[in-house]
PDB file of C-alpha atoms in Angstrom:
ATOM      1  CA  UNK A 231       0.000   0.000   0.000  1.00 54.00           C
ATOM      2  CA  UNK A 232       1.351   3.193  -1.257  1.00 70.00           C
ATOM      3  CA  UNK A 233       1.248   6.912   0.664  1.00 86.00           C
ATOM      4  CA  UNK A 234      -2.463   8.196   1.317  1.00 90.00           C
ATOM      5  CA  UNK A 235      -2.944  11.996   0.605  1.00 92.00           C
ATOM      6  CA  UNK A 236      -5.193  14.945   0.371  1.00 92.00           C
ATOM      7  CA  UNK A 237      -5.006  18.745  -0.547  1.00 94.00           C
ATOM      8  CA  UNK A 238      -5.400  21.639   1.346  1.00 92.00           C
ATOM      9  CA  UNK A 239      -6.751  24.533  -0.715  1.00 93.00           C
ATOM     10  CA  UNK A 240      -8.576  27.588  -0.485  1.00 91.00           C
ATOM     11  CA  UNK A 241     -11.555  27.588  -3.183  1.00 91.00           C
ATOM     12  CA  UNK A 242     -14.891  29.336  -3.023  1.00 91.00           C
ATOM     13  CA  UNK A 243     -17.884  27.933  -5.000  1.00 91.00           C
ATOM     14  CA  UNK A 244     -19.012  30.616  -7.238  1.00 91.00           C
ATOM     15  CA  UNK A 245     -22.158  29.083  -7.727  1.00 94.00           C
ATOM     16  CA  UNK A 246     -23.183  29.467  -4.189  1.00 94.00           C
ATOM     17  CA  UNK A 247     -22.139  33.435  -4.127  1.00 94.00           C
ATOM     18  CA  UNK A 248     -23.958  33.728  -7.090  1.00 95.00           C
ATOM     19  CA  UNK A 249     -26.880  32.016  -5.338  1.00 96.00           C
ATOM     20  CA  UNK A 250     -25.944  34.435  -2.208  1.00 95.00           C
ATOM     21  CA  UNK A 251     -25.715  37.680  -4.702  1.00 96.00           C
ATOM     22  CA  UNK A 252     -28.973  36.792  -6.431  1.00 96.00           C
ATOM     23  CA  UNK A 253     -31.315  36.541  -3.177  1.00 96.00           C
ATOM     24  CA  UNK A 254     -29.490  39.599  -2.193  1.00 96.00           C
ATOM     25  CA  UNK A 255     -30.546  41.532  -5.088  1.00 95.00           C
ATOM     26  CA  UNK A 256     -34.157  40.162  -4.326  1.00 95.00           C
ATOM     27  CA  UNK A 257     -34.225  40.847  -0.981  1.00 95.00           C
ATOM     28  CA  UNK A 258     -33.163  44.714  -1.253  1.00 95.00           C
ATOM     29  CA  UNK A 259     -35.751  45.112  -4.271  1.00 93.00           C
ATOM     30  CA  UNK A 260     -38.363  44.004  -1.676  1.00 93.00           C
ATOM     31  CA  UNK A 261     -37.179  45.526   1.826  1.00 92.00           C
ATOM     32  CA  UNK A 262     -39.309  48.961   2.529  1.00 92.00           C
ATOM     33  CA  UNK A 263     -35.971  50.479   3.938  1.00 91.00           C
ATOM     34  CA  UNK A 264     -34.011  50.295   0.635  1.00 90.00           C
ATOM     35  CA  UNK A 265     -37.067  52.404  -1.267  1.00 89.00           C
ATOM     36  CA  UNK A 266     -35.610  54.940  -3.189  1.00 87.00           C
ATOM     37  CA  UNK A 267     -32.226  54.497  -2.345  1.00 89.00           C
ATOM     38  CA  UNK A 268     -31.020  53.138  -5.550  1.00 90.00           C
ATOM     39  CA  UNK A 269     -29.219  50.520  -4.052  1.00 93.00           C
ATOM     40  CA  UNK A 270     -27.956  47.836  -6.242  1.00 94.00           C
ATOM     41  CA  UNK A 271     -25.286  44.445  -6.110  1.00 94.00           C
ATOM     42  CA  UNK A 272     -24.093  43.113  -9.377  1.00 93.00           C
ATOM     43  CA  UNK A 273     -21.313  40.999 -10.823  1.00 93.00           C
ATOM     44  CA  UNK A 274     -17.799  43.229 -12.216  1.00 93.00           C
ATOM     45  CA  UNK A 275     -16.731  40.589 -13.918  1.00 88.00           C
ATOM     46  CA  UNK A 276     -15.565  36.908 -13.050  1.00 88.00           C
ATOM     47  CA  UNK A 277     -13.605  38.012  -9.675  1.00 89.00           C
ATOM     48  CA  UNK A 278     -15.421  40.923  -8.450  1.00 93.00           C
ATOM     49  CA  UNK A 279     -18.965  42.266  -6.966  1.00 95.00           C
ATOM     50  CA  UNK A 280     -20.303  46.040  -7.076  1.00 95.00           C
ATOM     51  CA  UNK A 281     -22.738  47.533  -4.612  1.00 94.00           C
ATOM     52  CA  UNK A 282     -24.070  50.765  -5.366  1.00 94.00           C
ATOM     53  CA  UNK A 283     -26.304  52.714  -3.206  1.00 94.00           C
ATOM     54  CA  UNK A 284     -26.952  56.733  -2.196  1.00 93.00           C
ATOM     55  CA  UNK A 285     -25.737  56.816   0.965  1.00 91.00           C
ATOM     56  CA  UNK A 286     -22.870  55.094   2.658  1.00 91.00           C
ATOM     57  CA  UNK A 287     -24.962  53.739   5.731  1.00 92.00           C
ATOM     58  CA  UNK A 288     -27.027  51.800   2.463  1.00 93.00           C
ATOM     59  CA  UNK A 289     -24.575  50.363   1.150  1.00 93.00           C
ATOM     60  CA  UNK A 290     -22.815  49.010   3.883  1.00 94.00           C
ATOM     61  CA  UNK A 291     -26.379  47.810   5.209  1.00 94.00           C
ATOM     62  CA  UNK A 292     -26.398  45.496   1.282  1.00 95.00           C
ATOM     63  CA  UNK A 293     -22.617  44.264   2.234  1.00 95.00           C
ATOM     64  CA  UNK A 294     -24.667  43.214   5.676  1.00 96.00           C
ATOM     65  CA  UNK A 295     -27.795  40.971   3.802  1.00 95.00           C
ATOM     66  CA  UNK A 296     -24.905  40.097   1.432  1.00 96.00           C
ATOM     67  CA  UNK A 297     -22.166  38.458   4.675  1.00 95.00           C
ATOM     68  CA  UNK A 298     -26.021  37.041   5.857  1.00 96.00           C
ATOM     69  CA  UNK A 299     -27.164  35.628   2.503  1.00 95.00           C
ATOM     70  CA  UNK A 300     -23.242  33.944   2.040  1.00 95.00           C
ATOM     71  CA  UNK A 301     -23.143  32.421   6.125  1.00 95.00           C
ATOM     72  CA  UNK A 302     -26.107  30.497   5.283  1.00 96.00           C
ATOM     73  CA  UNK A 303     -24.981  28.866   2.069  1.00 94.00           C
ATOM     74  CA  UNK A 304     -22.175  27.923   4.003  1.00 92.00           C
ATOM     75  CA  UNK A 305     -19.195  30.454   2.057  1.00 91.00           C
ATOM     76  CA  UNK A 306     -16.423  31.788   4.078  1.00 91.00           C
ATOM     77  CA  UNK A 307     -16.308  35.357   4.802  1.00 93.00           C
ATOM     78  CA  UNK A 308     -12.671  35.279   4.116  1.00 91.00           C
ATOM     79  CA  UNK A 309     -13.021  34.491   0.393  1.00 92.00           C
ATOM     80  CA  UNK A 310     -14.415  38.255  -0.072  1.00 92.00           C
ATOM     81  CA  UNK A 311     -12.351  41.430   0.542  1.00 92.00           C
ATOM     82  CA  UNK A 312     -14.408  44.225   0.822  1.00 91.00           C
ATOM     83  CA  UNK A 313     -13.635  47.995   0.261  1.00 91.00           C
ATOM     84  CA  UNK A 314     -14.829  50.775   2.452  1.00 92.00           C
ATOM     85  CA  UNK A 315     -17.180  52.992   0.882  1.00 92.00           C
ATOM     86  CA  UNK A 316     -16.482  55.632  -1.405  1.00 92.00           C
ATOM     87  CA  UNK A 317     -18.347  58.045  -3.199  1.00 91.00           C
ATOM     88  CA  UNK A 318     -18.371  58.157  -7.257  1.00 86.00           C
ATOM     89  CA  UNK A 319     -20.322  61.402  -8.147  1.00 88.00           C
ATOM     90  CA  UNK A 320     -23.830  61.134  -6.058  1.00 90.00           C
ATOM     91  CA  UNK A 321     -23.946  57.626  -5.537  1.00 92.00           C
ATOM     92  CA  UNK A 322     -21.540  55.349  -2.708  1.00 93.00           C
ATOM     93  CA  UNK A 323     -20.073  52.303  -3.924  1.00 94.00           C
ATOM     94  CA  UNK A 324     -18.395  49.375  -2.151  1.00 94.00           C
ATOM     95  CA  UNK A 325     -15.867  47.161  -4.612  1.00 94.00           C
ATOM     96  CA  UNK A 326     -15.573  43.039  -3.118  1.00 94.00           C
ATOM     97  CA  UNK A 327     -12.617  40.878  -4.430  1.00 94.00           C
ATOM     98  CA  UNK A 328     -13.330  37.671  -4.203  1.00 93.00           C
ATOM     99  CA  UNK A 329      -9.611  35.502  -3.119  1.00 90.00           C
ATOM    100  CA  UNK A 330      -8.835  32.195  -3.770  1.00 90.00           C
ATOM    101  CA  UNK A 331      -5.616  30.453  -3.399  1.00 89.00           C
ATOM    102  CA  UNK A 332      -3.202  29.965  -0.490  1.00 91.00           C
ATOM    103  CA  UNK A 333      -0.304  32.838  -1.310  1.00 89.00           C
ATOM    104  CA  UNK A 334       2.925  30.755  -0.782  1.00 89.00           C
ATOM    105  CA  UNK A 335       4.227  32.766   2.023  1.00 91.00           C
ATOM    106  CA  UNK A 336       0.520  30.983   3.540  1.00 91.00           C
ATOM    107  CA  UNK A 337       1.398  27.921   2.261  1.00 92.00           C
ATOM    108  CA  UNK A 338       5.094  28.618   3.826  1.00 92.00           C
ATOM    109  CA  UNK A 339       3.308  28.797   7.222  1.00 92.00           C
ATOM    110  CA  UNK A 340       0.795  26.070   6.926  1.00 92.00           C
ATOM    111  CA  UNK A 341       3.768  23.510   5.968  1.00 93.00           C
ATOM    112  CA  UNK A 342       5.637  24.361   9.203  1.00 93.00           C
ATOM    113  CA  UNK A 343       3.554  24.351  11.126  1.00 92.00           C
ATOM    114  CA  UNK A 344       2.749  20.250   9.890  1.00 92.00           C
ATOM    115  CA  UNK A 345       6.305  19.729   9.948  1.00 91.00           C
ATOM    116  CA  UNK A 346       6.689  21.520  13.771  1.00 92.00           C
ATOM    117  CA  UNK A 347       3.450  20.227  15.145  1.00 91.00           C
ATOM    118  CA  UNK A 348       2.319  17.643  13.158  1.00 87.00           C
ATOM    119  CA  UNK A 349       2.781  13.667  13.426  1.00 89.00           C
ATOM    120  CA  UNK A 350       6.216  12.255  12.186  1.00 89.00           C
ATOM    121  CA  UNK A 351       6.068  11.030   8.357  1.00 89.00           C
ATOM    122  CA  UNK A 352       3.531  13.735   7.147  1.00 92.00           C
ATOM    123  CA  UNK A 353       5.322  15.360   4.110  1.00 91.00           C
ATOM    124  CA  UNK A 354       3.617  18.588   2.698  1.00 92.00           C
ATOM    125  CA  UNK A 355       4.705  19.738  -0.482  1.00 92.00           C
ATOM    126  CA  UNK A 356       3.743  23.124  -2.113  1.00 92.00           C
ATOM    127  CA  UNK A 357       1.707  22.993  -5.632  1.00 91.00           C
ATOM    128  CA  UNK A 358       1.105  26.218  -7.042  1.00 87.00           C
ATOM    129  CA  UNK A 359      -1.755  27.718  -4.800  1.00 89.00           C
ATOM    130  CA  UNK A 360      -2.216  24.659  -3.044  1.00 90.00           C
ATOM    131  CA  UNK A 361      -0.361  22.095  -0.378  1.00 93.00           C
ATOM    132  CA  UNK A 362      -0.353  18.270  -1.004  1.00 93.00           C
ATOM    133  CA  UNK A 363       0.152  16.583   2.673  1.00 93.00           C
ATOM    134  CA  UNK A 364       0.803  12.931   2.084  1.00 93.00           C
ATOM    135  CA  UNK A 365       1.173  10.169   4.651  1.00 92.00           C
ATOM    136  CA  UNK A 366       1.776   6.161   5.298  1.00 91.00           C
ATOM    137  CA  UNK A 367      -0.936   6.089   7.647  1.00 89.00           C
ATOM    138  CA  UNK A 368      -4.329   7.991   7.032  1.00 89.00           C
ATOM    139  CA  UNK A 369      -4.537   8.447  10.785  1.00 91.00           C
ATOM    140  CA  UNK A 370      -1.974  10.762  10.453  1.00 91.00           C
ATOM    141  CA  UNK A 371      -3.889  12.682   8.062  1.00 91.00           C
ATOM    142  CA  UNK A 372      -6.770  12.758  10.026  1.00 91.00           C
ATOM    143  CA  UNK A 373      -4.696  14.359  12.791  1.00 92.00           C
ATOM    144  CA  UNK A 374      -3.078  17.024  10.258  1.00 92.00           C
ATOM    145  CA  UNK A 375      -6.515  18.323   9.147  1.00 92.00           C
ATOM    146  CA  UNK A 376      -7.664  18.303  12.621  1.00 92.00           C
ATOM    147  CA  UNK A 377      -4.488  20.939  13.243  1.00 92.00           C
ATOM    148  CA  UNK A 378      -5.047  22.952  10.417  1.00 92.00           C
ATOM    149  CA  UNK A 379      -8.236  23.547  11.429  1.00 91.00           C
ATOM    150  CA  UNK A 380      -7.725  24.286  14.649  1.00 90.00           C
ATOM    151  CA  UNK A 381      -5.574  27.462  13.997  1.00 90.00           C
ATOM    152  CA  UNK A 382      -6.880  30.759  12.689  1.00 89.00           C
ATOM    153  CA  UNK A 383      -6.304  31.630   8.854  1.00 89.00           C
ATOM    154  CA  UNK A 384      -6.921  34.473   7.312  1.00 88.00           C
ATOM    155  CA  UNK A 385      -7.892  32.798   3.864  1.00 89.00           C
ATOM    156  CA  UNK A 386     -10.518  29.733   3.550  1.00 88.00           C
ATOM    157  CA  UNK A 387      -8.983  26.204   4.128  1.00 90.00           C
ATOM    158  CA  UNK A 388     -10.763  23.257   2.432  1.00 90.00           C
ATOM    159  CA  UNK A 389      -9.412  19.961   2.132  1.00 92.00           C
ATOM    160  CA  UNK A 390      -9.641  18.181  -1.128  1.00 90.00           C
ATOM    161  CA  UNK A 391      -8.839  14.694  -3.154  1.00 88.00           C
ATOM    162  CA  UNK A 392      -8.182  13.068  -0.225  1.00 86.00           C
ATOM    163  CA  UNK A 393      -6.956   9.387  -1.006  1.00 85.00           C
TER     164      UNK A 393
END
């Protein structure tokens, strides 16, 4: 029996914060407190969201339904990056940047910490903008995601192809 393995990466389903963005949209077309205010949440792109509203209070009140509407379709907070407001001509806008990826300083950090903390014989290896941990025994594996979950990351962790 060879090594057993699995991936730690940091994804976001962009399904589910289209899902999220969509009942968002509904939600402040209906709600009596975002009458007249013009406020709006659309796509910029693949990687990016918009809100627009007339007032700054507004549109951090859509970022609000928006964190709400992406906690319950279970998506990270971390995968968005949102900007404070700013004001472009009468109307306040707030730009979100959707991340994905572990940064390889991250996966640096994530890789010593396996190799300080972990079990013996856990190798992780760096792949681009993800970490391949690989073991003999799967217990050990079990024990590895247990750590990495246990600390706090500022990026999403999921764990992935695990064989």
């Amino acid at each position: 029996m060879g090594d057993s393995s699995f991936d730690i990466v940091s994804k976001y389903d962009r399904q589910e914060v289209d899902n999220a963005l969509g009942q968002t949209a509904r939600e402040i077309a209906t709600r009596f407190d975002f009458k007249g205010t013009g406020a709006t949440i659309e796509w910029q792109g693949d990687e990016a969201i918009e809100i627009t509203a007339s007032a700054d209070d507004r549109a951090t009140a859509v970022l609000d339904v928006f964190k709400g509407k992406l906690i319950k379709r279970d998506v990270s907070l971390k995968v968005i990056d949102a900007s404070d407001p700013r004001q472009s001509g009468v109307v306040s806008k707030i730009g979100i940047a959707l991340k994905e990826g572990i940064s390889s300083e991250d996966a640096k950090k994530i890789s010593k910490l396996i190799r300080d903390e972990g079990p013996k014989g856990v190798k992780a290896q760096i792949q681009g903008d993800e970490l391949r941990v690989s073991s003999k025994k799967r217990d050990d594996l079990q024990a590895v995601q247990a750590l990495v979950r246990g600390e706090e990351w500022d990026f999403a962790v999921q764990f992935t192809n695990y064989r």
